[in-house]
Short mmCIF file of C-alpha atoms in Angstrom, two decimals:
data_model
loop_
_atom_site.label_atom_id
_atom_site.label_comp_id
_atom_site.label_asym_id
_atom_site.label_seq_id
_atom_site.Cartn_x
_atom_site.Cartn_y
_atom_site.Cartn_z
CA UNK A 1 204.26 173.89 395.82
CA UNK A 2 205.74 177.24 395.33
CA UNK A 3 209.41 178.88 394.88
CA UNK A 4 211.31 181.67 395.77
CA UNK A 5 214.55 183.35 395.26
CA UNK A 6 216.48 185.72 397.01
CA UNK A 7 220.34 186.65 396.59
CA UNK A 8 221.63 182.64 396.34
CA UNK A 9 218.68 181.75 398.83
CA UNK A 10 215.70 179.87 396.92
CA UNK A 11 212.66 178.90 399.90
CA UNK A 12 210.62 176.70 398.67
CA UNK A 13 207.10 175.98 400.10
CA UNK A 14 203.87 173.55 400.05
CA UNK A 15 205.04 169.61 399.18
CA UNK A 16 207.19 168.90 396.19
CA UNK A 17 205.46 166.36 393.78
CA UNK A 18 204.58 167.02 390.21
CA UNK A 19 207.75 167.09 387.60
CA UNK A 20 206.49 170.62 387.28
CA UNK A 21 207.43 170.67 390.68
CA UNK A 22 210.81 169.42 388.50
CA UNK A 23 211.17 172.34 386.36
CA UNK A 24 210.33 175.35 388.18
CA UNK A 25 213.58 173.85 390.68
CA UNK A 26 215.85 173.54 388.11
CA UNK A 27 214.77 176.58 385.64
CA UNK A 28 214.81 178.69 389.77
CA UNK A 29 218.38 176.81 390.69
CA UNK A 30 219.89 177.31 387.13
CA UNK A 31 219.59 181.80 387.01
CA UNK A 32 220.91 181.08 390.53
CA UNK A 33 223.91 178.47 390.51
CA UNK A 34 226.00 180.63 387.27
CA UNK A 35 226.58 183.94 389.84
CA UNK A 36 226.89 182.11 392.64
CA UNK A 37 228.68 179.02 394.06
CA UNK A 38 227.35 178.38 397.27
CA UNK A 39 223.40 177.95 397.27
CA UNK A 40 221.30 177.80 399.88
CA UNK A 41 217.67 176.17 399.92
CA UNK A 42 215.56 175.49 402.63
CA UNK A 43 212.24 173.13 401.79
CA UNK A 44 210.21 173.99 403.86
CA UNK A 45 207.12 172.06 404.53
CA UNK A 46 207.59 169.14 402.03
CA UNK A 47 206.83 165.91 402.85
CA UNK A 48 209.36 163.71 400.29
CA UNK A 49 210.69 164.83 396.90
CA UNK A 50 210.56 163.55 393.76
CA UNK A 51 214.07 161.48 392.31
CA UNK A 52 214.62 164.31 389.20
CA UNK A 53 214.71 166.76 392.14
CA UNK A 54 217.66 164.40 393.92
CA UNK A 55 218.76 163.83 390.72
CA UNK A 56 219.15 167.14 389.70
CA UNK A 57 220.46 168.70 393.11
CA UNK A 58 223.16 165.52 392.66
CA UNK A 59 224.70 166.60 389.48
CA UNK A 60 224.77 170.24 391.28
CA UNK A 61 227.27 168.99 393.74
CA UNK A 62 228.94 166.36 391.86
CA UNK A 63 229.07 166.82 388.20
CA UNK A 64 228.98 171.61 388.49
CA UNK A 65 230.82 172.11 392.32
CA UNK A 66 228.66 173.73 394.02
CA UNK A 67 227.93 173.82 397.18
CA UNK A 68 224.56 173.06 398.07
CA UNK A 69 223.46 173.99 401.49
CA UNK A 70 219.92 172.21 402.36
CA UNK A 71 217.33 173.49 405.52
CA UNK A 72 214.50 170.94 405.69
CA UNK A 73 211.56 171.30 408.36
CA UNK A 74 209.47 167.72 408.11
CA UNK A 75 210.76 164.76 409.54
CA UNK A 76 209.91 161.96 407.06
CA UNK A 77 211.79 164.10 403.98
CA UNK A 78 214.31 164.19 406.31
CA UNK A 79 214.01 160.73 407.17
CA UNK A 80 214.73 159.69 403.82
CA UNK A 81 217.59 161.86 403.18
CA UNK A 82 218.96 159.46 405.62
CA UNK A 83 218.19 157.13 403.86
CA UNK A 84 219.47 157.31 400.21
CA UNK A 85 222.84 158.37 402.44
CA UNK A 86 221.75 162.40 400.74
CA UNK A 87 222.08 164.64 404.36
CA UNK A 88 226.32 164.70 404.11
CA UNK A 89 226.08 165.19 400.77
CA UNK A 90 223.35 168.01 400.43
CA UNK A 91 224.23 168.93 403.71
CA UNK A 92 220.63 168.84 405.06
CA UNK A 93 220.08 170.70 408.36
CA UNK A 94 216.51 170.83 410.36
CA UNK A 95 214.87 174.16 410.54
CA UNK B 1 255.07 147.76 422.38
CA UNK B 2 254.46 146.61 425.35
CA UNK B 3 251.50 143.65 426.43
CA UNK B 4 248.99 145.73 426.75
CA UNK B 5 248.45 147.86 423.91
CA UNK B 6 249.28 145.12 421.75
CA UNK B 7 247.04 142.57 423.40
CA UNK B 8 244.74 145.98 422.60
CA UNK B 9 245.92 145.98 419.02
CA UNK B 10 245.80 141.97 418.72
CA UNK B 11 242.44 142.37 419.71
CA UNK B 12 240.61 144.57 417.60
CA UNK B 13 242.45 142.64 414.56
CA UNK B 14 240.13 139.37 415.62
CA UNK B 15 237.58 141.76 415.33
CA UNK B 16 237.83 143.44 412.81
CA UNK B 17 238.67 139.71 411.49
CA UNK B 18 235.29 138.85 412.32
CA UNK B 19 232.77 141.16 410.98
CA UNK B 20 234.38 140.76 407.94
CA UNK B 21 233.48 137.17 407.63
CA UNK B 22 230.52 137.94 409.56
CA UNK B 23 229.43 140.41 406.01
CA UNK B 24 230.38 138.00 403.84
CA UNK B 25 228.25 134.78 405.57
CA UNK B 26 225.77 137.22 405.24
CA UNK B 27 226.21 138.25 401.85
CA UNK B 28 226.18 134.69 401.17
CA UNK B 29 223.22 133.62 403.31
CA UNK B 30 220.95 136.01 400.84
CA UNK B 31 222.80 134.35 397.62
CA UNK B 32 221.13 131.65 398.79
CA UNK B 33 218.11 132.74 399.33
CA UNK B 34 216.32 133.10 396.13
CA UNK B 35 213.10 135.44 395.88
CA UNK B 36 211.80 134.87 392.66
CA UNK B 37 209.15 137.02 393.74
CA UNK B 38 211.30 140.54 394.56
CA UNK B 39 208.43 143.05 394.42
CA UNK B 40 205.72 141.37 392.00
CA UNK B 41 202.75 140.40 391.97
CA UNK B 42 201.85 136.83 390.25
CA UNK B 43 199.15 137.73 387.72
CA UNK B 44 197.12 134.42 387.01
CA UNK B 45 192.70 134.91 387.60
CA UNK B 46 193.60 136.34 390.54
CA UNK B 47 196.52 139.52 391.37
CA UNK B 48 198.56 137.64 394.57
CA UNK B 49 200.26 140.56 396.49
CA UNK B 50 202.99 138.50 397.65
CA UNK B 51 205.49 139.72 400.57
CA UNK B 52 208.21 138.44 403.08
CA UNK B 53 209.28 139.60 406.01
CA UNK B 54 212.90 137.84 407.12
CA UNK B 55 214.39 139.55 409.68
CA UNK B 56 217.93 137.17 410.94
CA UNK B 57 217.80 137.67 414.93
CA UNK B 58 222.03 137.46 414.23
CA UNK B 59 223.16 137.46 410.86
CA UNK B 60 224.06 134.50 410.83
CA UNK B 61 219.87 132.80 411.15
CA UNK B 62 218.79 129.47 411.60
CA UNK B 63 215.96 130.16 409.65
CA UNK B 64 215.85 130.92 405.12
CA UNK B 65 213.28 130.59 403.75
CA UNK B 66 212.57 130.46 399.26
CA UNK B 67 209.91 131.36 396.40
CA UNK B 68 210.32 129.78 392.77
CA UNK B 69 207.98 130.85 389.72
CA UNK B 70 207.81 126.99 388.45
CA UNK B 71 205.71 127.96 385.68
CA UNK B 72 203.12 130.06 383.90
CA UNK B 73 200.29 128.09 386.98
CA UNK B 74 202.80 127.04 389.97
CA UNK B 75 204.77 127.81 392.19
CA UNK B 76 207.28 126.64 395.30
CA UNK B 77 207.43 128.46 399.15
CA UNK B 78 210.05 126.99 400.56
CA UNK B 79 210.98 127.91 404.65
CA UNK B 80 212.90 126.43 406.64
CA UNK B 81 213.83 126.96 411.17
CA UNK B 82 216.69 124.89 411.65
CA UNK B 83 217.56 123.54 415.84
CA UNK B 84 218.85 125.74 417.63
CA UNK B 85 220.53 128.96 417.48
CA UNK B 86 223.35 129.89 415.75
CA UNK B 87 225.81 129.00 413.11
CA UNK B 88 225.60 124.92 413.56
CA UNK B 89 221.19 125.51 412.38
CA UNK B 90 222.49 128.43 410.28
CA UNK B 91 224.34 125.13 408.65
CA UNK B 92 221.05 123.24 407.86
CA UNK B 93 218.78 125.30 406.78
CA UNK B 94 221.13 127.59 403.88
CA UNK B 95 222.27 124.14 402.85
CA UNK B 96 218.79 122.09 402.89
CA UNK B 97 217.72 125.82 401.28
CA UNK B 98 220.63 125.77 399.00
CA UNK B 99 220.23 121.81 397.89
CA UNK B 100 216.89 122.43 397.03
CA UNK B 101 217.10 125.42 395.16
CA UNK B 102 219.27 123.71 393.33
CA UNK B 103 216.96 120.94 392.26
CA UNK B 104 214.02 123.44 391.32
CA UNK B 105 216.20 124.91 389.50
CA UNK B 106 217.34 121.37 387.13
CA UNK B 107 213.59 120.77 387.14
CA UNK B 108 212.67 123.96 385.73
CA UNK B 109 215.23 122.90 382.93
CA UNK B 110 213.60 120.09 382.72
CA UNK B 111 210.20 121.11 382.71
CA UNK B 112 210.00 117.80 385.84
CA UNK B 113 209.17 119.61 388.59
CA UNK B 114 207.43 117.45 390.98
CA UNK B 115 206.95 117.97 394.63
CA UNK B 116 207.04 114.59 395.69
CA UNK B 117 210.32 114.10 394.20
CA UNK B 118 211.73 117.53 395.71
CA UNK B 119 211.06 116.17 399.21
CA UNK B 120 211.78 112.38 398.58
CA UNK B 121 215.72 114.19 397.67
CA UNK B 122 215.68 116.65 400.14
CA UNK B 123 215.55 114.27 402.88
CA UNK B 124 217.77 112.26 402.06
CA UNK B 125 220.41 114.40 401.03
CA UNK B 126 219.49 116.30 404.62
CA UNK B 127 219.99 112.87 406.34
CA UNK B 128 223.97 112.93 406.42
CA UNK B 129 223.66 116.02 406.88
CA UNK B 130 221.42 116.12 410.23
CA UNK B 131 223.64 115.73 413.94
CA UNK B 132 222.18 112.61 415.77
CA UNK B 133 220.10 114.74 418.16
CA UNK B 134 218.72 117.63 415.51
CA UNK B 135 215.52 118.48 413.90
CA UNK B 136 214.92 120.61 411.73
CA UNK B 137 211.18 122.23 410.84
CA UNK B 138 211.02 122.29 407.20
CA UNK B 139 207.46 124.26 404.73
CA UNK B 140 206.50 122.92 401.89
CA UNK B 141 204.45 124.87 400.40
CA UNK B 142 203.32 125.10 396.36
CA UNK B 143 200.02 127.21 394.54
CA UNK B 144 198.11 125.92 391.78
CA UNK B 145 197.19 128.88 390.24
CA UNK B 146 195.09 126.58 387.20
CA UNK B 147 193.59 124.44 390.08
CA UNK B 148 193.00 126.42 392.21
CA UNK B 149 195.10 124.29 394.71
CA UNK B 150 198.25 123.82 397.32
CA UNK B 151 199.86 121.27 397.72
CA UNK B 152 201.66 121.29 401.18
CA UNK B 153 204.07 118.81 402.91
CA UNK B 154 205.36 120.96 406.44
CA UNK B 155 207.39 119.10 408.69
CA UNK B 156 207.13 120.26 412.66
CA UNK B 157 206.46 123.57 411.29
CA UNK B 158 203.55 126.18 413.08
CA UNK B 159 199.61 125.76 411.71
CA UNK B 160 200.13 128.05 408.65
CA UNK B 161 196.83 129.98 408.45
CA UNK B 162 194.43 131.33 405.65
CA UNK B 163 191.37 133.86 405.68
CA UNK B 164 188.48 132.48 403.51
CA UNK B 165 185.86 134.80 401.25
CA UNK B 166 183.43 135.40 403.86
CA UNK B 167 186.61 135.37 406.36
CA UNK B 168 187.08 131.93 408.50
CA UNK B 169 190.25 131.41 409.69
CA UNK B 170 191.52 127.92 408.67
CA UNK B 171 194.95 126.20 409.42
CA UNK B 172 196.87 124.46 407.58
CA UNK B 173 198.30 121.69 410.31
CA UNK B 174 202.39 119.92 409.92
CA UNK B 175 201.25 117.19 408.27
CA UNK B 176 204.35 115.88 409.37
CA UNK B 177 207.08 115.47 412.33
CA UNK B 178 209.75 117.94 412.32
CA UNK B 179 213.13 116.26 409.68
CA UNK B 180 214.94 114.35 411.88
CA UNK B 181 218.33 111.84 410.59
CA UNK B 182 216.21 108.75 410.32
CA UNK B 183 212.60 109.99 408.32
CA UNK B 184 212.69 108.11 405.75
CA UNK B 185 208.33 108.12 405.54
CA UNK B 186 206.70 111.89 404.41
CA UNK B 187 203.39 112.98 404.13
CA UNK B 188 202.30 115.63 400.82
CA UNK B 189 198.79 116.94 401.37
CA UNK B 190 196.04 119.02 399.17
CA UNK B 191 193.70 121.52 399.27
CA UNK B 192 191.37 123.06 397.28
CA UNK B 193 191.70 126.99 398.33
CA UNK B 194 189.36 129.48 395.12
CA UNK B 195 187.27 130.47 397.61
CA UNK B 196 190.62 131.70 400.00
CA UNK B 197 192.36 135.25 399.93
CA UNK B 198 195.20 135.11 402.09
CA UNK B 199 197.36 133.31 403.18
CA UNK B 200 200.89 133.37 405.60
CA UNK B 201 202.96 131.12 406.17
CA UNK B 202 205.76 131.40 409.29
CA UNK B 203 208.76 129.56 411.32
CA UNK B 204 207.36 129.41 415.27
CA UNK B 205 210.18 132.75 415.81
CA UNK B 206 206.93 134.86 415.17
CA UNK B 207 204.73 133.46 417.76
CA UNK B 208 207.19 132.30 420.67
CA UNK B 209 208.12 136.21 421.42
CA UNK B 210 206.96 136.77 424.60
CA UNK B 211 204.74 140.29 424.62
CA UNK B 212 204.91 143.28 426.52
CA UNK B 213 202.45 142.09 428.55
CA UNK B 214 205.14 139.24 429.78
CA UNK B 215 202.37 136.87 430.02
CA UNK B 216 201.13 135.64 426.89
CA UNK B 217 203.57 134.82 423.74
CA UNK B 218 202.85 136.55 420.33
CA UNK B 219 200.56 133.22 419.30
CA UNK B 220 197.39 134.08 421.83
CA UNK B 221 197.64 137.07 418.61
CA UNK B 222 198.69 135.99 415.32
CA UNK B 223 195.07 134.63 414.61
CA UNK B 224 193.64 137.74 414.99
CA UNK B 225 195.78 140.15 414.08
CA UNK B 226 196.39 138.22 410.44
CA UNK B 227 192.68 137.52 410.20
CA UNK B 228 192.31 141.94 411.11
CA UNK B 229 195.65 142.27 408.28
CA UNK B 230 195.11 143.47 404.96
CA UNK B 231 198.87 142.86 404.25
CA UNK B 232 202.35 142.05 405.94
CA UNK B 233 202.78 145.93 406.93
CA UNK B 234 199.79 146.26 408.62
CA UNK B 235 200.49 142.62 410.33
CA UNK B 236 204.02 143.76 410.82
CA UNK B 237 203.16 146.82 412.51
CA UNK B 238 200.71 144.92 415.30
CA UNK B 239 203.50 142.80 416.18
CA UNK B 240 205.93 144.91 416.58
CA UNK B 241 202.92 147.22 418.53
CA UNK B 242 202.74 143.62 421.19
CA UNK B 243 206.40 143.01 421.53
CA UNK B 244 209.41 144.32 423.41
CA UNK B 245 212.38 143.16 420.97
CA UNK B 246 212.66 140.01 418.27
CA UNK B 247 213.87 137.09 420.49
CA UNK B 248 214.11 134.91 417.22
CA UNK B 249 214.78 134.66 414.09
CA UNK B 250 211.84 135.49 411.94
CA UNK B 251 210.32 134.60 408.91
CA UNK B 252 206.42 134.68 407.60
CA UNK B 253 205.34 134.83 404.00
CA UNK B 254 202.25 136.73 403.33
CA UNK B 255 200.15 136.13 400.26
CA UNK B 256 197.03 138.52 399.92
CA UNK B 257 194.35 137.88 396.39
CA UNK B 258 193.08 140.59 395.00
CA UNK B 259 189.49 140.34 393.29
CA UNK B 260 191.79 143.59 391.68
CA UNK B 261 189.95 143.57 387.85
CA UNK B 262 186.90 142.83 389.24
CA UNK B 263 186.85 146.25 391.49
CA UNK B 264 188.50 148.19 388.92
CA UNK B 265 185.95 151.60 389.38
CA UNK B 266 188.18 154.19 387.21
CA UNK B 267 190.67 154.12 384.92
CA UNK B 268 192.24 156.41 381.85
CA UNK B 269 194.27 155.67 379.03
CA UNK B 270 196.56 158.32 378.00
CA UNK B 271 199.25 158.53 375.28
CA UNK B 272 202.97 158.27 375.97
CA UNK B 273 203.49 162.83 375.85
CA UNK B 274 205.02 165.62 378.25
CA UNK B 275 201.92 167.24 377.65
CA UNK B 276 200.03 164.08 378.89
CA UNK B 277 202.66 163.85 381.97
CA UNK B 278 201.00 166.68 382.93
CA UNK B 279 197.04 165.05 381.79
CA UNK B 280 197.76 162.39 384.18
CA UNK B 281 198.55 164.30 386.86
CA UNK B 282 195.82 166.08 386.94
CA UNK B 283 193.86 163.73 386.29
CA UNK B 284 195.19 161.38 389.35
CA UNK B 285 195.37 165.19 392.04
CA UNK B 286 190.94 165.49 391.02
CA UNK B 287 191.09 161.42 391.35
CA UNK B 288 192.50 161.08 394.73
CA UNK B 289 189.79 163.69 395.99
CA UNK B 290 186.99 162.65 395.44
CA UNK B 291 188.75 159.46 397.13
CA UNK B 292 189.41 160.61 399.79
CA UNK B 293 190.58 163.73 402.40
CA UNK B 294 193.37 162.91 403.98
CA UNK B 295 195.92 165.48 402.10
CA UNK B 296 199.01 163.96 403.05
CA UNK B 297 197.93 160.11 401.57
CA UNK B 298 196.88 161.90 398.90
CA UNK B 299 200.35 163.93 398.37
CA UNK B 300 202.07 160.44 398.54
CA UNK B 301 199.17 158.65 396.89
CA UNK B 302 200.77 161.98 394.01
CA UNK B 303 204.49 161.49 394.73
CA UNK B 304 204.54 157.72 393.59
CA UNK B 305 202.52 158.56 390.57
CA UNK B 306 204.89 160.83 390.02
CA UNK B 307 207.83 159.06 390.02
CA UNK B 308 205.98 155.46 388.47
CA UNK B 309 204.07 156.99 385.71
CA UNK B 310 207.57 158.81 384.18
CA UNK B 311 208.58 155.19 384.79
CA UNK B 312 206.46 154.01 382.48
CA UNK B 313 207.14 156.28 380.23
CA UNK B 314 210.37 157.71 379.99
CA UNK B 315 211.78 153.62 380.86
CA UNK B 316 208.72 152.04 379.53
CA UNK B 317 207.26 153.04 376.42
CA UNK B 318 210.29 155.65 375.39
CA UNK B 319 212.65 153.54 375.55
CA UNK B 320 215.16 155.33 377.59
CA UNK B 321 217.91 153.21 379.49
CA UNK B 322 219.07 154.63 383.27
CA UNK B 323 222.41 155.36 381.93
CA UNK B 324 220.94 157.37 378.48
CA UNK B 325 219.06 159.30 381.53
CA UNK B 326 222.31 160.76 383.20
CA UNK B 327 224.40 161.19 380.96
CA UNK B 328 220.84 163.55 378.84
CA UNK B 329 220.34 165.50 382.33
CA UNK B 330 223.61 165.71 382.75
CA UNK B 331 224.10 167.62 378.40
CA UNK B 332 220.80 169.28 380.14
CA UNK B 333 218.98 168.21 376.87
CA UNK B 334 216.73 165.49 378.23
CA UNK B 335 213.63 166.89 378.55
CA UNK B 336 214.44 168.03 374.41
CA UNK B 337 215.17 164.68 373.94
CA UNK B 338 212.11 163.05 375.39
CA UNK B 339 209.68 165.27 372.99
CA UNK B 340 211.70 163.74 370.37
CA UNK B 341 211.31 160.45 371.31
CA UNK B 342 207.92 161.11 371.65
CA UNK B 343 206.63 161.92 367.89
CA UNK B 344 207.76 158.53 366.76
CA UNK B 345 206.13 156.62 369.80
CA UNK B 346 202.47 155.56 369.84
CA UNK B 347 202.80 153.32 372.54
CA UNK B 348 200.23 154.44 376.16
CA UNK B 349 200.29 154.62 378.91
CA UNK B 350 196.36 152.53 380.70
CA UNK B 351 196.04 154.26 384.08
CA UNK B 352 193.67 151.62 386.18
CA UNK B 353 192.48 152.88 390.15
CA UNK B 354 190.16 150.94 392.25
CA UNK B 355 189.04 151.27 395.98
CA UNK B 356 188.33 148.41 398.35
CA UNK B 357 186.98 148.41 401.82
CA UNK B 358 188.70 145.73 404.13
CA UNK B 359 188.13 145.53 407.72
CA UNK B 360 186.57 149.26 408.27
CA UNK B 361 188.98 150.24 406.29
CA UNK B 362 189.39 151.60 403.05
CA UNK B 363 192.46 151.20 400.86
CA UNK B 364 193.16 152.78 397.40
CA UNK B 365 195.23 150.32 394.59
CA UNK B 366 196.61 152.42 390.93
CA UNK B 367 197.96 150.76 388.36
CA UNK B 368 200.51 151.63 385.85
CA UNK B 369 200.69 149.49 382.57
CA UNK B 370 202.83 150.97 379.94
CA UNK B 371 203.75 149.43 376.48
CA UNK B 372 207.96 148.66 376.19
CA UNK B 373 209.85 146.30 377.02
CA UNK B 374 209.75 145.73 380.11
CA UNK B 375 212.61 144.93 383.41
CA UNK B 376 214.13 141.80 385.80
CA UNK B 377 212.56 142.81 389.19
CA UNK B 378 216.03 141.26 390.75
CA UNK B 379 217.49 144.09 389.45
CA UNK B 380 215.77 146.33 392.81
CA UNK B 381 216.76 143.98 395.38
CA UNK B 382 219.98 145.61 394.67
CA UNK B 383 218.59 148.94 394.85
CA UNK B 384 216.61 147.46 398.16
CA UNK B 385 219.45 146.12 399.74
CA UNK B 386 222.63 149.24 399.17
CA UNK B 387 220.12 152.44 399.85
CA UNK B 388 222.98 153.94 400.06
CA UNK B 389 224.47 153.56 396.70
CA UNK B 390 221.68 152.78 394.05
CA UNK B 391 220.50 154.32 391.50
CA UNK B 392 216.52 154.37 390.94
CA UNK B 393 215.42 156.90 393.54
CA UNK B 394 212.64 156.77 392.10
CA UNK B 395 211.39 153.11 393.43
CA UNK B 396 213.30 153.55 396.91
CA UNK B 397 211.36 157.17 397.04
CA UNK B 398 207.94 155.15 396.13
CA UNK B 399 208.23 151.77 397.92
CA UNK B 400 208.82 154.95 401.03
CA UNK B 401 205.40 156.73 399.96
CA UNK B 402 203.11 153.27 399.26
CA UNK B 403 202.60 150.01 400.96
CA UNK B 404 203.97 148.05 398.90
CA UNK B 405 204.76 148.11 394.94
CA UNK B 406 204.52 145.41 392.79
CA UNK B 407 206.03 144.94 389.06
CA UNK B 408 204.23 142.18 387.27
CA UNK B 409 206.59 139.23 386.15
CA UNK B 410 207.59 141.52 382.80
CA UNK B 411 207.86 144.63 384.35
CA UNK B 412 205.33 146.23 382.52
CA UNK B 413 202.67 146.69 385.11
CA UNK B 414 203.20 148.17 388.61
CA UNK B 415 200.51 148.23 391.14
CA UNK B 416 201.02 150.60 394.69
CA UNK B 417 198.62 150.42 397.65
CA UNK B 418 197.26 153.46 400.57
CA UNK B 419 195.48 153.06 403.02
CA UNK B 420 192.72 155.62 402.86
#
């Protein structure tokens, strides 16, 4: 997995899998959230996502009141987020 | 209010009331069906993976099932199929299942389980309830892993299927007519299942379903499909690919006995540390690169490993419950706390992996064991019933990315499968 950021836009390429991936995502988003109330996250091609990443994004929205806008490239991940009723929480759209 | 508007309002209220009642009835149905093996394997002489497919046609089902752990060696399965469809069939199936579960609870409590008494008492209970011309089909199945035998009393049910180690199919036909009001006698038979690998018990809904060619029912396909299915998912996929839509309630129990310990090819033991979480992930990823060149399946296996290994690490060996974990994450001291706790933990996490060939397909089976206190897998039923409002996304994500996950009865070992 690779992660890059520009302004309040975060782009994740490759598959999200390991604890290390979660830590990278958390570190990147944490560095942006102090100066941005709205964050755009594009998950380009990951087929799935780990529960720790879901939990972290959930906390961003519900506790830190960050406006998360997620773009998802893979249909399997889209389906998983739908099953978990997270599409509206993370304002998920297809990229 | 104009008359038409009043009528529409009344109709809407009636519909809402009915819908509310149906939801309550379905919730009650789910309470009546008991499944002691919810996301569990039976880890006796062999590992048995027990899977269910319960798909009512309407909210009120004429089918019911139950699966009970009697003791260390014995497991009991029941399938009830009420005559016809709708409320009457459902009342019969649910009343009978409810009574049988109560009797089993009492028998377990007094350590006095008897299949003979169970059949006799449930017939006596149902006789006054059944209508004059009503009949009900029932499967009573008792496994004893200590003696590798199966006792059964089948009342007008389709023949159950068993497959032996040489891939021969064996049918267990009904040894009783459908249960009816004035029936007094019954038969219980037993058979040796030492050489049996797979079992399939089902109600008639699946075999009477018309297939897409409209000329045949699924009865013509089930034996062959069962023979070539390694898991319930395989069979389910084959069934639904051959039909346009389900025409009746569908209930089946699929049991696969796997000689897992005999075929373990790779095993590794890890300490309870974040450093070993990374080490284990790297080991597993490297292992998969030698097992399969399908990158999608390898990735999915990696996601499941991350989830379930982390559960073994944090919830199992470190004993951190979900509420504490969420608080630590909220306070942003999660990783620091893990590192602190692991200093005083000398428990291990064992990982075993095997590759099995079955009907020209290969399956990779992974088992992760921790040394924690374990947990009651029944809490997963709430998670999977209400996927939209749950706590435990890791297990949901794991199930979505594998052919199935199975815990031991204590909740300290989890096993999952992938087809490669």
